[in-house]
XYZ file of N, CA and C in Angstrom:
762
model
N -9.677 -21.641 -6.629
C -9.332 -21.076 -5.360
C -9.379 -19.374 -5.639
N -9.747 -18.958 -4.461
C -9.411 -17.581 -4.567
C -8.461 -17.001 -3.741
N -7.699 -15.886 -4.352
C -6.553 -15.265 -3.498
C -6.438 -13.856 -2.857
N -5.677 -13.116 -2.152
C -5.423 -12.127 -1.697
C -4.158 -11.983 -2.159
N -3.906 -10.504 -3.007
C -2.525 -10.621 -3.580
C -2.066 -9.008 -2.642
N -0.990 -9.493 -2.014
C -0.187 -8.650 -1.272
C 1.127 -7.850 -1.880
N 1.657 -6.561 -2.294
C 2.643 -6.178 -2.344
C 3.663 -5.764 -1.561
N 4.800 -5.625 -1.647
C 5.571 -5.426 -0.230
C 5.414 -6.235 0.635
N 5.272 -7.289 0.803
C 4.664 -8.092 1.908
C 5.723 -8.862 2.497
N 7.127 -8.547 2.407
C 7.932 -9.330 2.976
C 8.215 -8.968 4.551
N 7.596 -7.535 5.003
C 8.119 -6.845 6.281
C 6.998 -5.945 6.401
N 7.339 -5.343 7.663
C 6.130 -4.276 8.224
C 4.978 -4.305 8.052
N 4.078 -3.176 7.141
C 2.855 -3.464 7.151
C 2.254 -4.944 6.067
N 3.226 -4.791 5.231
C 2.834 -5.946 4.109
C 2.753 -7.222 4.997
N 3.645 -7.482 5.643
C 3.886 -8.601 6.589
C 2.830 -8.952 7.184
N 2.158 -7.412 8.114
C 1.325 -7.932 8.901
C -0.408 -8.024 8.050
N -0.387 -7.237 7.081
C -1.689 -7.853 6.274
C -1.721 -8.891 5.804
N -0.337 -9.708 5.365
C -0.341 -10.905 5.119
C -1.052 -11.827 6.294
N -0.488 -11.709 7.408
C -1.115 -12.476 8.967
C -2.524 -12.522 8.880
N -2.699 -11.045 8.870
C -4.346 -10.938 9.318
C -5.259 -11.685 8.210
N -4.700 -11.498 6.617
C -5.932 -12.256 5.827
C -5.593 -13.739 5.936
N -4.402 -13.917 6.295
C -4.492 -15.801 6.274
C -4.977 -15.965 7.574
N -5.316 -15.257 8.756
C -6.004 -15.675 9.948
C -7.345 -15.574 9.703
N -7.916 -15.224 8.653
C -9.247 -15.008 7.895
C -9.467 -16.250 6.768
N -8.545 -16.911 6.785
C -8.255 -18.287 5.851
C -8.326 -17.685 4.297
N -7.981 -16.473 4.004
C -7.512 -16.127 2.717
C -6.158 -16.643 2.243
N -6.450 -17.592 0.769
C -5.317 -17.864 0.150
C -4.332 -16.519 -0.322
N -3.198 -16.713 -0.361
C -2.256 -15.448 -0.554
C -1.308 -15.497 -1.623
N -0.924 -14.477 -2.209
C -0.191 -14.285 -3.294
C 0.940 -13.030 -2.503
N 2.085 -13.357 -2.247
C 2.711 -12.220 -1.216
C 3.791 -11.905 -2.602
N 4.237 -10.596 -2.719
C 5.236 -10.089 -3.724
C 6.124 -9.039 -3.084
N 7.325 -9.385 -3.015
C 8.064 -8.325 -3.089
C 9.785 -8.763 -3.069
N 11.088 -7.908 -2.858
C 12.276 -8.227 -3.558
C 13.033 -9.564 -2.823
N 12.739 -9.678 -1.486
C 13.421 -10.557 -0.634
C 13.002 -11.766 -0.411
N 13.301 -12.706 -1.746
C 12.766 -14.023 -1.474
C 12.680 -14.860 -0.131
N 13.982 -14.716 0.604
C 14.111 -15.216 1.900
C 12.953 -15.235 2.622
N 12.833 -14.051 3.108
C 11.782 -13.501 3.933
C 10.250 -14.032 3.571
N 10.040 -13.899 1.952
C 8.883 -14.450 1.527
C 8.712 -15.831 2.057
N 9.399 -16.624 1.842
C 9.631 -17.947 1.629
C 9.418 -18.332 3.281
N 9.756 -17.807 4.291
C 9.749 -17.872 5.701
C 8.114 -17.381 6.019
N 7.732 -16.238 5.625
C 6.114 -16.091 5.676
C 5.313 -17.334 5.012
N 5.618 -17.564 4.171
C 4.610 -18.851 3.457
C 4.769 -20.091 4.364
N 5.970 -20.307 4.932
C 5.994 -21.555 5.343
C 5.036 -21.429 6.693
N 5.188 -20.026 7.357
C 4.750 -20.231 8.985
C 3.180 -19.935 8.494
N 3.018 -19.265 7.453
C 1.335 -19.160 7.434
C 0.701 -20.355 6.623
N 1.225 -20.906 6.081
C 0.654 -22.343 5.535
C 0.506 -23.565 6.394
N 1.471 -23.279 7.303
C 1.550 -24.348 8.383
C 0.435 -23.790 9.538
N 0.443 -22.839 9.895
C -0.453 -22.106 10.956
C -1.841 -22.438 10.380
N -2.073 -22.086 9.319
C -3.610 -21.724 8.857
C -4.044 -22.551 7.693
N -3.531 -23.394 7.335
C -3.749 -24.551 6.324
C -3.933 -23.856 5.331
N -3.420 -22.751 4.412
C -3.857 -22.135 3.502
C -2.970 -22.194 2.306
N -3.074 -21.685 1.151
C -1.878 -21.850 -0.093
C -1.322 -20.402 -0.117
N 0.102 -20.258 -0.005
C 0.586 -18.859 -0.298
C 1.811 -19.251 -1.312
N 1.365 -18.333 -2.416
C 2.331 -18.192 -3.492
C 3.303 -17.086 -3.496
N 4.572 -17.194 -3.665
C 5.285 -16.532 -3.796
C 5.799 -15.751 -4.998
N 6.203 -14.438 -5.117
C 6.750 -13.773 -6.487
C 7.693 -12.854 -5.972
N 9.022 -13.220 -6.488
C 10.204 -12.236 -6.212
C 10.139 -11.276 -7.328
N 10.142 -10.220 -6.997
C 9.887 -8.801 -8.128
C 10.111 -7.719 -7.703
N 11.012 -6.831 -8.146
C 11.230 -5.326 -7.738
C 10.259 -4.653 -8.472
N 9.308 -3.770 -8.026
C 8.252 -3.119 -8.696
C 8.407 -1.894 -8.965
N 9.749 -1.183 -8.438
C 10.329 0.009 -9.044
C 10.995 -0.284 -10.163
N 11.339 -1.453 -10.940
C 11.395 -1.501 -12.257
C 10.411 -1.652 -13.301
N 10.363 -0.615 -14.055
C 9.107 -0.774 -14.776
C 9.050 -1.936 -15.740
N 10.338 -2.590 -16.378
C 10.365 -3.741 -17.015
C 9.549 -4.788 -16.461
N 9.953 -4.993 -14.990
C 8.976 -6.270 -14.238
C 7.347 -5.900 -13.683
N 6.958 -4.581 -14.095
C 5.799 -4.668 -13.352
C 4.568 -5.329 -14.118
N 4.692 -4.961 -15.737
C 3.473 -5.674 -16.190
C 3.801 -6.966 -16.406
N 4.958 -7.520 -16.584
C 5.061 -9.014 -16.450
C 4.862 -10.058 -15.280
N 4.895 -8.934 -13.928
C 4.262 -9.517 -12.726
C 2.791 -9.631 -12.850
N 2.226 -8.536 -13.229
C 0.843 -8.489 -13.322
C 0.255 -9.738 -14.579
N 0.974 -9.970 -15.422
C 0.328 -10.907 -16.354
C 0.876 -12.386 -15.531
N 1.502 -12.745 -14.818
C 2.189 -13.764 -14.325
C 0.785 -14.151 -13.172
N 0.467 -13.193 -12.566
C -0.387 -13.228 -11.244
C -1.704 -13.122 -11.779
N -2.080 -12.721 -12.987
C -3.474 -12.468 -13.166
C -4.380 -13.895 -13.687
N -3.377 -14.830 -13.754
C -3.865 -16.475 -13.923
C -4.777 -16.849 -12.719
N -4.590 -16.258 -11.432
C -5.145 -16.534 -10.330
C -6.282 -15.873 -9.953
N -7.137 -16.480 -9.246
C -8.435 -15.934 -9.037
C -8.447 -14.985 -8.037
N -8.166 -13.713 -8.171
C -7.557 -12.624 -7.342
C -8.928 -12.146 -6.983
N -9.395 -12.065 -5.387
C -10.485 -11.713 -5.064
C -9.992 -9.950 -4.198
N -9.206 -10.017 -3.756
C -8.478 -8.717 -3.258
C -7.111 -8.330 -3.620
N -6.691 -7.278 -4.123
C -5.457 -6.922 -4.335
C -5.197 -5.555 -3.561
N -4.093 -5.784 -2.929
C -3.696 -4.780 -1.809
C -2.386 -4.200 -2.516
N -2.355 -2.921 -3.022
C -1.017 -2.214 -3.478
C -0.191 -1.790 -2.370
N 0.604 -2.333 -1.479
C 1.368 -2.005 -0.680
C 2.598 -1.318 -0.512
N 2.881 -2.055 -1.540
C 4.660 -1.810 -2.133
C 5.081 -0.070 -2.281
N 5.801 0.318 -1.250
C 6.391 1.650 -1.468
C 7.352 2.149 -0.827
N 7.946 3.234 -0.527
C 9.126 3.814 0.435
C 8.985 5.077 0.402
N 9.365 5.998 1.482
C 9.791 7.286 1.498
C 11.122 7.798 1.442
N 11.334 9.108 1.841
C 12.539 9.889 1.744
C 12.326 11.328 2.839
N 12.984 11.070 3.538
C 13.070 12.144 4.748
C 14.636 12.998 4.067
N 13.940 14.198 3.778
C 14.980 15.548 3.399
C 14.194 16.750 3.049
N 14.645 17.584 2.936
C 14.335 19.029 2.098
C 14.250 18.569 0.987
N 13.231 19.145 0.255
C 12.900 18.382 -1.023
C 13.953 18.615 -2.073
N 14.738 19.888 -2.013
C 15.755 19.967 -2.800
C 16.939 19.097 -2.486
N 17.090 18.843 -1.443
C 18.448 17.992 -0.837
C 18.296 16.309 -1.449
N 17.023 16.174 -1.723
C 16.717 14.469 -1.726
C 17.783 14.052 -2.971
N 18.220 12.699 -2.861
C 18.992 12.375 -4.103
C 17.843 11.987 -5.220
N 18.501 12.493 -6.348
C 17.671 12.106 -7.576
C 17.092 10.937 -8.002
N 18.163 9.819 -8.019
C 18.102 8.724 -8.196
C 17.013 7.883 -7.447
N 17.175 8.201 -5.953
C 16.488 7.447 -4.854
C 14.820 7.902 -5.024
N 14.789 9.587 -5.457
C 13.357 10.094 -5.782
C 12.533 9.560 -6.800
N 13.422 9.435 -7.930
C 12.917 9.006 -9.139
C 12.771 7.089 -9.118
N 13.189 6.669 -8.128
C 12.977 5.094 -7.797
C 11.428 5.247 -7.160
N 11.730 6.106 -6.167
C 10.156 6.534 -5.281
C 9.196 6.882 -5.655
N 9.194 7.430 -6.961
C 7.922 8.245 -7.671
C 7.556 6.875 -8.775
N 8.618 6.144 -9.169
C 8.202 4.901 -10.025
C 7.233 3.968 -9.366
N 7.601 3.758 -7.861
C 7.198 2.767 -7.096
C 5.701 3.167 -6.593
N 5.789 4.345 -6.045
C 4.697 5.072 -5.114
C 3.618 5.124 -6.301
N 3.998 5.754 -7.242
C 2.859 6.433 -8.338
C 2.854 5.660 -9.633
N 3.919 5.490 -10.081
C 3.912 4.589 -11.617
C 3.549 3.232 -11.283
N 3.984 2.372 -10.641
C 3.353 1.064 -10.367
C 2.501 0.823 -9.915
N 1.850 1.560 -8.805
C 0.644 1.531 -8.277
C -0.342 1.916 -9.587
N -0.257 2.730 -10.161
C -1.116 3.339 -11.014
C -1.472 2.163 -12.238
N -0.158 1.643 -12.872
C -0.296 0.617 -13.700
C -0.931 -0.532 -13.205
N -0.287 -0.892 -12.300
C -1.058 -2.318 -11.699
C -2.431 -2.030 -11.307
N -3.243 -1.300 -10.707
C -4.475 -0.663 -10.378
C -5.276 -0.996 -11.783
N -4.661 0.087 -12.514
C -5.387 0.064 -13.919
C -5.511 -1.434 -14.662
N -4.360 -2.171 -14.578
C -4.470 -3.522 -15.409
C -5.782 -4.225 -14.362
N -5.821 -4.100 -13.282
C -6.409 -4.998 -12.337
C -8.106 -4.683 -12.738
N -8.154 -3.425 -12.339
C -9.489 -3.058 -12.540
C -9.965 -3.080 -14.165
N -9.334 -2.935 -14.919
C -9.501 -3.302 -16.557
C -10.299 -4.601 -16.485
N -9.424 -5.746 -15.996
C -9.772 -7.167 -16.026
C -10.998 -7.495 -14.924
N -11.401 -6.445 -14.277
C -12.465 -6.873 -12.967
C -13.638 -6.225 -12.851
N -13.936 -5.093 -13.877
C -14.903 -4.028 -13.629
C -16.111 -4.706 -13.156
N -16.448 -5.901 -13.504
C -18.064 -6.301 -13.265
C -18.167 -7.548 -12.382
N -16.826 -7.606 -11.667
C -16.546 -8.715 -10.711
C -16.751 -8.333 -9.483
N -17.055 -9.173 -8.174
C -17.251 -8.947 -6.836
C -15.720 -8.954 -6.349
N -14.614 -8.015 -6.575
C -13.414 -8.071 -5.959
C -13.352 -6.874 -5.456
N -11.950 -6.828 -4.885
C -11.530 -5.342 -4.385
C -10.174 -4.883 -4.746
N -9.653 -3.772 -4.752
C -8.774 -3.330 -4.790
C -8.444 -2.070 -3.814
N -7.360 -2.299 -2.898
C -6.977 -1.419 -1.959
C -5.423 -1.019 -2.182
N -5.842 0.447 -2.346
C -4.055 1.136 -2.643
C -3.778 1.548 -1.223
N -2.842 1.329 -0.691
C -2.161 1.951 0.587
C -1.594 3.544 0.453
N -2.058 4.247 0.977
C -1.603 5.789 0.865
C -0.999 5.852 2.004
N -1.253 7.542 2.668
C -0.421 7.563 4.118
C -1.238 8.654 4.875
N -1.308 8.863 5.643
C -1.652 10.409 6.435
C -1.187 11.468 5.930
N 0.430 11.234 5.567
C 0.888 12.057 5.082
C 0.601 12.674 3.405
N -0.369 11.685 2.962
C -1.166 11.918 1.744
C -2.330 13.029 1.614
N -2.448 12.921 2.981
C -3.632 14.035 3.171
C -3.246 15.388 4.085
N -2.224 15.236 4.814
C -1.811 16.388 5.357
C -0.205 16.313 5.313
N 0.394 17.294 4.408
C 2.066 17.104 3.982
C 2.779 17.159 5.146
N 3.778 16.368 5.311
C 4.770 16.183 6.379
C 5.989 17.083 5.725
N 6.282 18.253 6.421
C 7.175 19.321 6.000
C 8.635 18.376 5.773
N 8.862 17.447 6.505
C 10.086 16.825 6.381
C 10.570 15.989 5.133
N 9.236 15.691 4.642
C 9.172 14.737 3.590
C 8.138 14.975 2.716
N 8.335 16.335 1.751
C 7.530 16.534 0.781
C 7.344 15.952 -0.398
N 8.555 15.343 -0.811
C 8.642 14.581 -1.960
C 7.531 13.133 -1.720
N 7.694 12.752 -0.764
C 7.089 11.123 -0.222
C 5.496 11.624 -0.056
N 5.435 12.602 0.774
C 3.888 13.331 0.857
C 3.221 13.357 -0.285
N 3.896 13.963 -1.282
C 3.249 14.572 -2.666
C 2.818 13.351 -3.438
N 3.813 12.222 -3.390
C 3.476 11.165 -3.936
C 2.255 10.174 -3.404
N 1.934 10.406 -2.205
C 0.910 9.739 -1.571
C -0.462 10.966 -1.529
N -0.278 11.989 -1.803
C -1.785 12.822 -2.120
C -1.680 12.259 -3.744
N -0.892 11.946 -4.420
C -1.627 11.192 -5.659
C -2.151 10.298 -5.612
N -1.822 9.133 -4.869
C -2.585 7.864 -4.525
C -3.660 7.910 -4.000
N -3.885 8.927 -3.296
C -5.253 9.479 -2.502
C -6.028 9.911 -3.349
N -5.973 10.779 -4.103
C -6.603 11.494 -5.230
C -6.961 10.483 -6.195
N -5.842 9.756 -6.717
C -6.465 8.860 -7.994
C -7.414 7.908 -7.663
N -7.058 7.382 -6.486
C -7.840 6.128 -5.915
C -9.275 6.497 -5.687
N -9.132 7.684 -4.377
C -10.589 8.290 -4.515
C -11.487 8.562 -5.442
N -10.874 9.088 -6.565
C -11.758 9.611 -7.558
C -11.987 8.689 -8.415
N -11.089 7.332 -8.829
C -11.711 6.435 -9.441
C -12.692 5.553 -8.686
N -12.489 5.309 -7.514
C -13.552 4.598 -6.740
C -14.858 5.009 -6.796
N -14.883 6.418 -6.748
C -16.148 7.273 -7.091
C -16.877 7.120 -8.350
N -15.923 7.318 -9.328
C -16.139 7.061 -10.947
C -16.714 5.556 -11.112
N -16.262 4.609 -10.213
C -16.456 3.112 -10.606
C -18.065 3.332 -9.965
N -18.469 3.722 -8.852
C -19.624 3.640 -8.139
C -20.764 4.275 -9.207
N -20.170 5.404 -9.402
C -21.239 6.380 -10.411
C -21.843 5.374 -11.747
N -20.706 4.657 -11.983
C -20.989 3.846 -13.452
C -21.610 2.604 -13.072
N -21.837 2.426 -12.035
C -22.431 0.828 -11.379
C -21.524 -0.203 -11.639
N -20.248 0.060 -11.465
C -19.202 -1.470 -11.430
C -19.651 -1.658 -10.478
N -18.771 -3.218 -10.527
C -19.198 -3.912 -9.188
C -17.913 -3.812 -8.575
N -16.818 -3.821 -8.815
C -15.254 -4.026 -8.175
C -15.519 -2.756 -7.414
N -14.862 -2.928 -6.335
C -15.105 -1.799 -5.123
C -13.248 -1.523 -4.755
N -13.001 -0.095 -4.988
C -11.638 0.303 -5.185
C -11.503 1.592 -3.451
N -10.705 1.174 -3.034
C -10.450 2.002 -1.445
C -9.241 2.523 -1.513
N -8.953 3.171 -0.391
C -7.484 3.646 0.207
C -7.465 3.740 1.592
N -6.364 2.767 2.074
C -5.986 3.015 3.394
C -4.773 3.828 3.350
N -5.046 4.871 4.643
C -4.064 6.118 4.702
C -3.738 5.807 6.284
N -2.397 5.039 6.641
C -2.000 4.866 8.041
C -1.391 6.070 8.396
N -1.264 5.907 9.756
C -0.426 6.870 10.307
C 0.700 6.819 10.864
N 1.612 7.059 11.732
C 3.135 6.434 12.024
C 2.934 5.147 12.709
N 3.707 4.182 12.185
C 3.431 2.862 12.249
C 4.530 2.025 12.426
N 4.938 1.308 13.468
C 6.498 1.002 13.675
C 6.669 -0.069 12.585
N 7.587 0.104 11.763
C 8.129 -0.802 10.527
C 9.219 -0.262 10.221
N 9.863 -0.839 9.173
C 11.007 -0.334 8.491
C 11.167 0.639 7.486
N 10.040 1.662 7.790
C 9.909 2.747 7.209
C 11.210 3.411 7.078
N 11.421 4.012 8.301
C 12.288 5.018 8.615
C 13.836 4.655 8.417
N 14.079 3.434 8.182
C 15.571 2.852 7.498
C 15.537 3.584 6.326
N 14.373 2.832 5.550
C 14.620 3.333 3.937
C 14.485 4.883 4.030
N 13.786 5.819 4.664
C 13.399 6.897 4.404
C 14.679 7.892 4.695
N 15.526 7.215 5.745
C 16.592 8.175 5.982
C 17.984 7.694 5.299
N 17.673 6.468 4.155
C 18.865 6.454 3.327
C 19.391 7.855 2.387
N 20.570 8.133 2.561
C 20.783 9.139 1.501
C 20.465 10.560 2.112
N 19.829 10.824 3.739
C 19.177 12.133 4.126
C 20.533 12.933 4.393
N 19.933 14.044 4.281
C 20.951 15.351 4.518
C 20.823 15.938 5.876
N 19.742 15.488 6.489
C 19.679 15.924 7.780
C 20.897 15.618 8.671
N 20.715 16.840 9.535
C 21.678 16.667 10.630
C 21.636 15.775 11.784
N 22.547 15.166 12.422
C 22.375 14.204 13.140
C 21.608 14.416 14.671
N 21.243 15.533 14.980
C 20.045 16.403 15.734
C 18.873 16.167 15.196
N 18.818 16.360 13.824
C 17.412 16.045 13.080
C 16.822 14.499 13.232
N 17.763 13.957 12.816
C 17.596 12.592 12.663
C 17.104 12.204 13.869
N 17.776 12.313 14.811
C 17.408 12.066 16.436
C 15.965 12.555 16.990
N 15.822 13.651 16.522
C 14.383 14.396 16.750
C 13.383 13.339 15.919
N 13.719 13.096 14.505
C 12.677 12.282 13.954
C 12.732 10.865 14.697
N 13.515 10.354 15.138
C 13.599 9.019 15.779
C 12.976 8.863 16.907
N 13.192 9.830 17.593
C 12.164 10.152 18.921
C 11.212 10.284 18.737
N 10.619 11.134 17.921
C 9.183 11.289 17.700
C 8.510 9.931 16.925
N 8.977 9.003 16.118
C 8.793 7.793 15.495
C 8.477 6.685 16.735
N 9.686 7.132 17.607
C 9.483 5.769 18.592
C 8.242 5.997 19.672
N 7.704 7.024 19.223
C 6.282 6.944 20.338
C 5.059 6.658 19.631
N 5.524 6.063 18.309
C 4.072 5.626 17.455
C 3.585 4.492 18.270
N 2.448 4.146 18.508
C 1.712 3.302 19.227
C 1.044 2.265 18.089
N 1.050 2.420 17.008
C 0.528 1.391 15.985
C 1.478 0.501 15.502
N 1.286 -0.616 15.451
C 1.961 -1.821 15.204
C 1.589 -2.067 13.676
N 2.227 -2.852 12.776
C 1.970 -3.616 11.833
C 0.579 -4.389 11.955
N 0.574 -4.997 13.120
C -0.605 -6.277 13.426
C -1.909 -4.985 13.441
N -1.883 -3.958 14.372
C -3.090 -3.110 14.503
C -3.303 -2.496 13.402
N -2.490 -1.965 12.495
C -3.001 -1.723 11.148
C -3.606 -2.250 10.386
N -3.161 -3.717 10.558
C -3.867 -4.850 9.559
C -5.269 -5.152 10.300
N -5.291 -5.214 11.255
C -7.133 -5.116 11.634
C -7.878 -4.318 11.300
N -7.080 -2.834 11.205
C -7.962 -1.997 10.727
C -8.626 -1.881 9.311
N -7.179 -2.537 8.685
C -7.457 -2.619 7.331
C -8.442 -3.636 6.889
N -8.533 -4.796 7.939
C -9.738 -5.689 7.593
C -11.079 -4.986 7.563
N -11.201 -4.429 8.481
C -12.297 -3.324 8.809
C -12.973 -2.749 7.615
N -11.465 -1.877 6.665
C -12.038 -1.051 5.555
C -12.510 -2.279 4.587
N -11.979 -3.536 4.461
C -12.104 -4.275 3.393
C -13.422 -4.908 3.461
N -14.179 -4.783 4.850
C -15.250 -5.199 5.122
C -16.290 -4.328 5.107
N -16.215 -2.978 5.041
C -16.965 -2.051 4.847
C -17.314 -1.587 3.201
N -18.582 -0.481 3.162
C -18.813 -0.275 2.000
C -18.218 1.292 1.773
N -17.159 1.869 2.762
C -16.751 2.943 2.515
C -15.370 2.993 1.626
N -14.987 4.052 1.016
C -13.878 4.287 0.327
C -12.726 4.488 1.032
N -12.735 5.459 1.905
C -11.482 5.445 2.333
C -11.407 4.900 4.288
N -10.292 4.468 4.404
C -10.039 4.138 6.127
C -8.512 5.122 6.430
N -8.649 6.113 7.094
C -7.724 6.975 7.249
C -7.529 6.861 8.800
N -6.189 6.805 9.394
C -6.058 6.539 11.028
C -6.055 8.393 11.313
N -6.835 8.509 12.078
C -6.681 9.807 12.551
C -6.986 9.713 14.171
N -6.629 10.529 14.621
C -6.866 10.856 16.507
C -6.539 9.043 17.023
N -5.430 8.297 16.166
C -5.492 6.807 17.000
C -6.311 6.347 16.630
N -7.191 6.246 15.724
C -8.061 5.140 15.122
C -8.752 5.428 14.140
N -9.446 4.437 12.973
C -9.809 4.190 12.217
C -11.103 5.317 11.895
N -10.768 6.151 10.948
C -12.225 6.786 10.231
C -12.237 6.235 8.858
N -13.830 5.991 8.749
C -14.116 5.255 7.422
C -14.674 6.341 6.818
N -14.979 6.922 5.652
C -15.452 7.612 4.863
C -15.924 7.439 3.252
N -16.529 8.148 2.599
C -16.629 8.091 1.375
C -15.688 9.308 0.720
N -14.819 9.432 1.318
C -13.784 10.161 0.683
C -13.332 11.707 0.840
N -12.613 12.503 0.566
C -12.170 13.684 0.976
C -12.178 14.651 -0.399
N -11.993 13.851 -1.506
C -12.203 14.859 -2.991
C -13.245 14.866 -3.844
N -13.733 16.147 -4.016
C -14.716 16.187 -4.923
C -14.262 16.244 -6.455
N -15.208 15.335 -7.056
C -14.909 15.409 -8.755
C -16.075 15.922 -9.315
N -15.519 16.742 -10.311
C -16.597 17.400 -11.212
C -16.993 16.844 -12.281
N -18.308 16.608 -12.538
C -18.870 15.644 -13.406
C -19.643 16.685 -14.558
N -19.643 16.253 -15.784
C -20.213 16.903 -17.072
C -21.243 16.063 -17.485
N -22.955 16.266 -16.744
C -23.688 15.330 -16.789
C -24.478 16.067 -18.181
């Protein structure tokens, strides 16, 4: 029995992805911190689509839980791994809470890279996919969120480059980047935790975010197009999905 694994699946984009791939009859492994929400999703999707949904409660920002999580899930036949777990921070770079930033970097960069390497290593010559969720802010730095944007620049650059390396070496696994734009989700709530922005700045951001036309469901539909394509990058530009072979050049010594 094959499975699609989605991290950060309890709400927002992750939940939207779970619903989309369930509708395409993918059995799911869904992982996040909030067990109650995961179990609600499991019950709903199993009843609606008659698929199998496996729940893992894990805090992937904690280094000691990451490798254990992977070793627990790799016993399943995973055909698609979507690294979606992550969060942001809205602050001037030097005003950010250091504990929050360290946790964000651990999750957005360290955990994503660790899980990616382990999954790729185990599946180099298998017909499987890895999709790492970056952000439009990973291609165009958002001035109010430099620490977050820079973490997503890493995700984009690392994932694109590995994808191209795998292609050049004729490996079977496909690695891809999803770069969403502004999407209606819980992102703002987490990003504004411990912010030092003044009330008027926060209101300005919330007003801007409220104009987002993308829902998690919309983004999940576009992610499925990326999954079915032969392209490396799916980025939301001008309110539509743009598929490409990537934006980073790699220097090779041949």
